[in-house]
Amino acid sequence: MEKVHVLTCILKAEDTATILGGQSPASVINSGKYVPVTAKTQKDNLRCLDDAIRTALCGQIRTVVVVGPEGSGKTTALHKLVADWAKGECLQNFSYVFNFQFREMGSSAGELCLETLIQQGHHQIPPESMCLVAEKPDGVLFVFDGLDEYKHSLDPSVHTLTSDLNQPASMSCLLASLLDGALLKGAAFLVATRPTDNVKFLKGTQLEMLGFQKQQRQVYFNNFFTDHAAANKAFLHMERTLGFYDFCAAPKFCWTVCSIYKWLIDSDTKLPETLSQLFVHLLVHLIQTLSLSKACSRGLVLALGRMASHCVHNQHSSCSKHAIDSFGFQQNLTTVDSFLRVQGEEEFSFHSQLIQEFVLAVAFFLDVSTYDDVEKMLDNHKGGAKLLDFFMSGLSEPAQYRLLEDLLGMFSSDQIKGFKSWFKSSSEKTLREYNKSEHYRCFHLLHQAQNESLVKEILTPPAHPCVLHENLSLQDCVALNYVITCLGKRETLSVSRTTVLRETMEVLAPSVSLLHTVILSNCSIYKESVPLLASAVSLGVTRELDLSHSNLGDEKLQILCAGLGKTELHRLNLSVCELTAACCGDLASVLTSETSQLRILKMMFNQIGDQGFTKLCEAMHSPNCKLEELEIPNCDLTAASMEAFAGSLCSGESKLRRIDFKDNMIDDSGVQALCKALRQPLCKLQSLGLFGSGLTGACCSDLKEVFMSEHCSLTELDLSLNDLGQEGALLLCQGLKRPSCPIEILRLTRCELTPAVFKDLGSVLKNGTCQIKSLHLDINSVGDKGVKYLWDAVAHPSCLLEELNVEMTELTDACVEDLCAALRDNNTLKLLELRNNCLTDAAVPAIVQVMKEKVSMEELK
């Protein structure tokens, strides 16, 4: 077979380009503007499709299956590969390449042998060459395009496979024998298809077509437009308004967009902001090109709408000539080429599902007699329609449908009112519920409508409670951003489990600047998105930023800190962000900036260690530092950094009022250093958390001295999960007895306390000067005898307790009489925690009854 003949056949331009149908493969190749597409391998690696195919077929792989959606460039890629082989540029390990279209093979009747099949495929191959094909099958490549258009099964188990090149067989048997390797064993195969059941019968490697990535789209636009400025304008506009849709990766869709953009740019018309607007301009252009009367144009669109309804409802990709006649095309059959792909003489289909759904939406507003109810319309087509409600939402707005009314006549006012009524009622119902995907769908429809007043009408606060947005796609972010920018300044945006790319933040940045609280927890944050986030926060009104449980890391935090500048940020949550000591210098720079407003910093579960914490302590010496609360649990701190912290507390500049050291091994020596500072007049610390900090009773003498100091400002102390024991706790009680001791909240959960300690605590609560309002003594095994001292205190008129936690203290039914008596005499207690004690059904009703009688009691657990 002559390569020259193959090249001539493959580059022969048969089809003319249309806006919806795109360019023919030959036109693309001949123009020298072919742009390779991207594919994903079975190992999820992204590769240039051409390179992936060549690599596979030059190695040991004998079958390559390329799977991709309509318009993704499969046919053009295959033609380019065959053309390059014919030019001697690739795949020269093959002596023969046979190119077939499954569509043409599907109509073949009767039986035929392999040689006849090859000859029918217009391959001019002399008999002697067929002998070489049979002798050296490993030098033969079969290229099959359009497997999804072949309606017969290629399951080898349902055919009697043949291995004889000269044995006639049915087309499906012949193909099954070839692809299974029974016939011409050793030959290679390249098959392109949309997703179809027959793929599972093909062996070998599979490549998933991803189409154009962003850089490839930019090359395509530069090739399409002769003017570089126009190309850049068109490309940037598409990326902003459409680039988040999957189908933007399809070369055919890019051709359609470029064609419409060029027409609009040449006529100095504003480019469309939404998918609906794009298709309005597309339909206007197609109708104007046909130069039909208004009545004929309306009739054509109504006929297209009936065909679209038939295809979507029945989930058929094409219609027969007989069906076409029944839709009312008789007057306009010569004009359908602009909208439909004609396969042979008997089969018609839309160039894309998008235009199919769009004309169906247009027909809904033109024909009240056929489409009388919105919900019924959507239900009848929900199986095969993806964007029908998108287009209906866009077309319900005057700014979009009036362009079409000039060409097609009036849209039905009843249909428009019906759609708006349905949209408002269904949206209000959706937003009262918590189905996140339905929420996003509502936002998408609002985005297509482009009606700010409609957004404000539907998204009133009662109809739209705060919900967590998670697993957002870029498309979801676009719709969400549109809604928020329409509403103006809002309180909170919470996004989780979302990949935050540069493109994501480019889309969400306007929203971020309008929000007081921005939560991006459990997100995968990419480095390129961080400067945009910092800029949005700096330029806006954001007071709280939560990046907890993300993969932020030191490098990205450094970028964030450098970009914050002047900001209203008061709260920053960096918990579980994979940070180390290296980040603390950057945080210190933010804290000491003249413009810093940061007051609350959360850093839990980051391995910053003593070195990192010391840098933060140094920042607290600065008069610019406004930090009031620091949460730093589980950060690998030890006693070694407590001297530095104590120094910052006594510096006279520290504004810190609350710190939580939970689950850091501060130990007794670290507390000793802290207590020296807590007794100083310049120290204003009010809350100290030492939960699980490796303390013993040895630290309690130092804490007692703090309680006894006239300069003590502590109102809250958490010593839970430390082995203080009886001796240490009794020392604390001595300090708590000081008349002016300011402690109001005391947590001693699981501190190895004894009844003697409970007795002293009861005495403290009754002394008339004690300020304790919240007392946590859970997980201390003192039993009824020990807790009785507390019931006596609760009954005393001097007791100010509002919260008491005695969970897991081994209470039994025997305590209930004293407990109920105490509750009746008390007027301050609001919350009582009794869980995980040995109280039975016999005792609990009495407690519940007292609870009902006491107006002051709010919660019983």
Short mmCIF file of N, CA, C and O in Angstrom, two decimals, residues 498-537:
data_model
loop_
_atom_site.label_atom_id
_atom_site.label_comp_id
_atom_site.label_asym_id
_atom_site.label_seq_id
_atom_site.Cartn_x
_atom_site.Cartn_y
_atom_site.Cartn_z
N THR A 498 -12.14 20.91 50.02
CA THR A 498 -12.10 21.45 48.66
C THR A 498 -10.65 21.71 48.27
O THR A 498 -9.85 22.17 49.09
N THR A 499 -10.31 21.41 47.04
CA THR A 499 -8.98 21.70 46.53
C THR A 499 -8.94 23.17 46.11
O THR A 499 -9.68 23.59 45.22
N VAL A 500 -8.09 23.95 46.79
CA VAL A 500 -8.01 25.39 46.53
C VAL A 500 -6.82 25.65 45.60
O VAL A 500 -5.68 25.80 46.02
N LEU A 501 -7.10 25.69 44.30
CA LEU A 501 -6.10 26.00 43.29
C LEU A 501 -6.02 27.50 43.09
O LEU A 501 -6.82 28.26 43.65
N ARG A 502 -5.07 27.93 42.28
CA ARG A 502 -5.01 29.35 41.94
C ARG A 502 -6.33 29.79 41.30
O ARG A 502 -6.88 30.85 41.62
N GLU A 503 -6.86 28.94 40.40
CA GLU A 503 -8.12 29.27 39.72
C GLU A 503 -9.28 29.37 40.72
O GLU A 503 -10.16 30.22 40.58
N THR A 504 -9.25 28.53 41.74
CA THR A 504 -10.30 28.57 42.77
C THR A 504 -10.29 29.91 43.48
O THR A 504 -11.34 30.54 43.67
N MET A 505 -9.11 30.36 43.87
CA MET A 505 -9.03 31.61 44.61
C MET A 505 -9.25 32.82 43.71
O MET A 505 -9.77 33.85 44.17
N GLU A 506 -8.88 32.71 42.44
CA GLU A 506 -9.20 33.78 41.50
C GLU A 506 -10.71 34.00 41.44
O GLU A 506 -11.19 35.13 41.38
N VAL A 507 -11.44 32.89 41.48
CA VAL A 507 -12.90 32.97 41.43
C VAL A 507 -13.48 33.49 42.75
O VAL A 507 -14.38 34.35 42.75
N LEU A 508 -12.98 32.99 43.88
CA LEU A 508 -13.58 33.31 45.18
C LEU A 508 -13.07 34.61 45.80
O LEU A 508 -13.67 35.09 46.77
N ALA A 509 -12.00 35.19 45.27
CA ALA A 509 -11.40 36.38 45.89
C ALA A 509 -12.40 37.51 46.11
O ALA A 509 -12.41 38.12 47.20
N PRO A 510 -13.26 37.86 45.14
CA PRO A 510 -14.23 38.94 45.40
C PRO A 510 -15.14 38.63 46.58
O PRO A 510 -15.49 39.53 47.35
N SER A 511 -15.52 37.36 46.75
CA SER A 511 -16.37 36.97 47.88
C SER A 511 -15.62 37.08 49.19
O SER A 511 -16.14 37.59 50.18
N VAL A 512 -14.39 36.59 49.20
CA VAL A 512 -13.59 36.61 50.43
C VAL A 512 -13.48 38.03 50.98
O VAL A 512 -13.60 38.25 52.19
N SER A 513 -13.30 38.99 50.11
CA SER A 513 -13.13 40.38 50.57
C SER A 513 -14.41 40.96 51.16
O SER A 513 -14.38 42.00 51.81
N LEU A 514 -15.55 40.28 50.94
CA LEU A 514 -16.84 40.77 51.44
C LEU A 514 -17.28 40.07 52.72
O LEU A 514 -18.33 40.40 53.28
N LEU A 515 -16.49 39.12 53.21
CA LEU A 515 -16.92 38.26 54.31
C LEU A 515 -16.16 38.55 55.60
O LEU A 515 -14.94 38.71 55.59
N HIS A 516 -16.89 38.61 56.71
CA HIS A 516 -16.23 38.84 57.99
C HIS A 516 -15.48 37.60 58.48
O HIS A 516 -14.44 37.72 59.13
N THR A 517 -16.02 36.42 58.17
CA THR A 517 -15.38 35.18 58.58
C THR A 517 -15.21 34.27 57.38
O THR A 517 -16.18 33.98 56.68
N VAL A 518 -13.97 33.84 57.13
CA VAL A 518 -13.67 32.95 56.01
C VAL A 518 -13.07 31.67 56.58
O VAL A 518 -12.02 31.70 57.23
N ILE A 519 -13.75 30.55 56.36
CA ILE A 519 -13.30 29.25 56.87
C ILE A 519 -12.94 28.35 55.70
O ILE A 519 -13.79 28.05 54.86
N LEU A 520 -11.68 27.97 55.63
CA LEU A 520 -11.20 27.04 54.58
C LEU A 520 -10.57 25.83 55.26
O LEU A 520 -9.42 25.48 55.01
N SER A 521 -11.33 25.19 56.12
CA SER A 521 -10.79 24.07 56.89
C SER A 521 -10.84 22.78 56.09
O SER A 521 -11.67 22.61 55.19
N ASN A 522 -9.92 21.88 56.41
CA ASN A 522 -9.84 20.57 55.74
C ASN A 522 -9.71 20.72 54.22
O ASN A 522 -10.25 19.92 53.46
N CYS A 523 -9.03 21.76 53.79
CA CYS A 523 -8.85 22.00 52.35
C CYS A 523 -7.41 21.68 51.95
O CYS A 523 -6.48 21.78 52.74
N SER A 524 -7.27 21.33 50.68
CA SER A 524 -5.95 21.16 50.09
C SER A 524 -5.59 22.47 49.39
O SER A 524 -6.13 22.78 48.33
N ILE A 525 -4.73 23.25 50.02
CA ILE A 525 -4.44 24.60 49.54
C ILE A 525 -3.15 24.59 48.73
O ILE A 525 -2.09 24.22 49.23
N TYR A 526 -3.25 25.02 47.48
CA TYR A 526 -2.08 25.06 46.60
C TYR A 526 -1.32 26.38 46.79
O TYR A 526 -1.91 27.44 47.04
N LYS A 527 -0.02 26.28 46.65
CA LYS A 527 0.87 27.44 46.88
C LYS A 527 0.46 28.65 46.05
O LYS A 527 0.46 29.79 46.54
N GLU A 528 0.08 28.42 44.79
CA GLU A 528 -0.23 29.53 43.88
C GLU A 528 -1.49 30.30 44.31
O GLU A 528 -1.70 31.44 43.87
N SER A 529 -2.32 29.69 45.15
CA SER A 529 -3.56 30.36 45.56
C SER A 529 -3.35 31.28 46.76
O SER A 529 -4.18 32.16 47.02
N VAL A 530 -2.24 31.11 47.49
CA VAL A 530 -2.06 31.81 48.76
C VAL A 530 -1.91 33.32 48.59
O VAL A 530 -2.54 34.09 49.33
N PRO A 531 -1.12 33.83 47.61
CA PRO A 531 -1.05 35.30 47.46
C PRO A 531 -2.41 35.92 47.16
O PRO A 531 -2.70 37.03 47.64
N LEU A 532 -3.24 35.22 46.41
CA LEU A 532 -4.57 35.75 46.10
C LEU A 532 -5.45 35.78 47.35
O LEU A 532 -6.21 36.73 47.54
N LEU A 533 -5.32 34.76 48.18
CA LEU A 533 -6.07 34.74 49.44
C LEU A 533 -5.62 35.89 50.34
O LEU A 533 -6.45 36.61 50.91
N ALA A 534 -4.31 36.07 50.46
CA ALA A 534 -3.78 37.15 51.31
C ALA A 534 -4.25 38.52 50.81
O ALA A 534 -4.65 39.38 51.61
N SER A 535 -4.25 38.70 49.51
CA SER A 535 -4.68 39.98 48.93
C SER A 535 -6.15 40.23 49.20
O SER A 535 -6.55 41.34 49.57
N ALA A 536 -6.98 39.20 49.03
CA ALA A 536 -8.42 39.34 49.25
C ALA A 536 -8.72 39.70 50.70
O ALA A 536 -9.58 40.54 50.99
N VAL A 537 -8.00 39.04 51.63
CA VAL A 537 -8.20 39.33 53.05
C VAL A 537 -7.76 40.76 53.38
O VAL A 537 -8.43 41.49 54.11
#
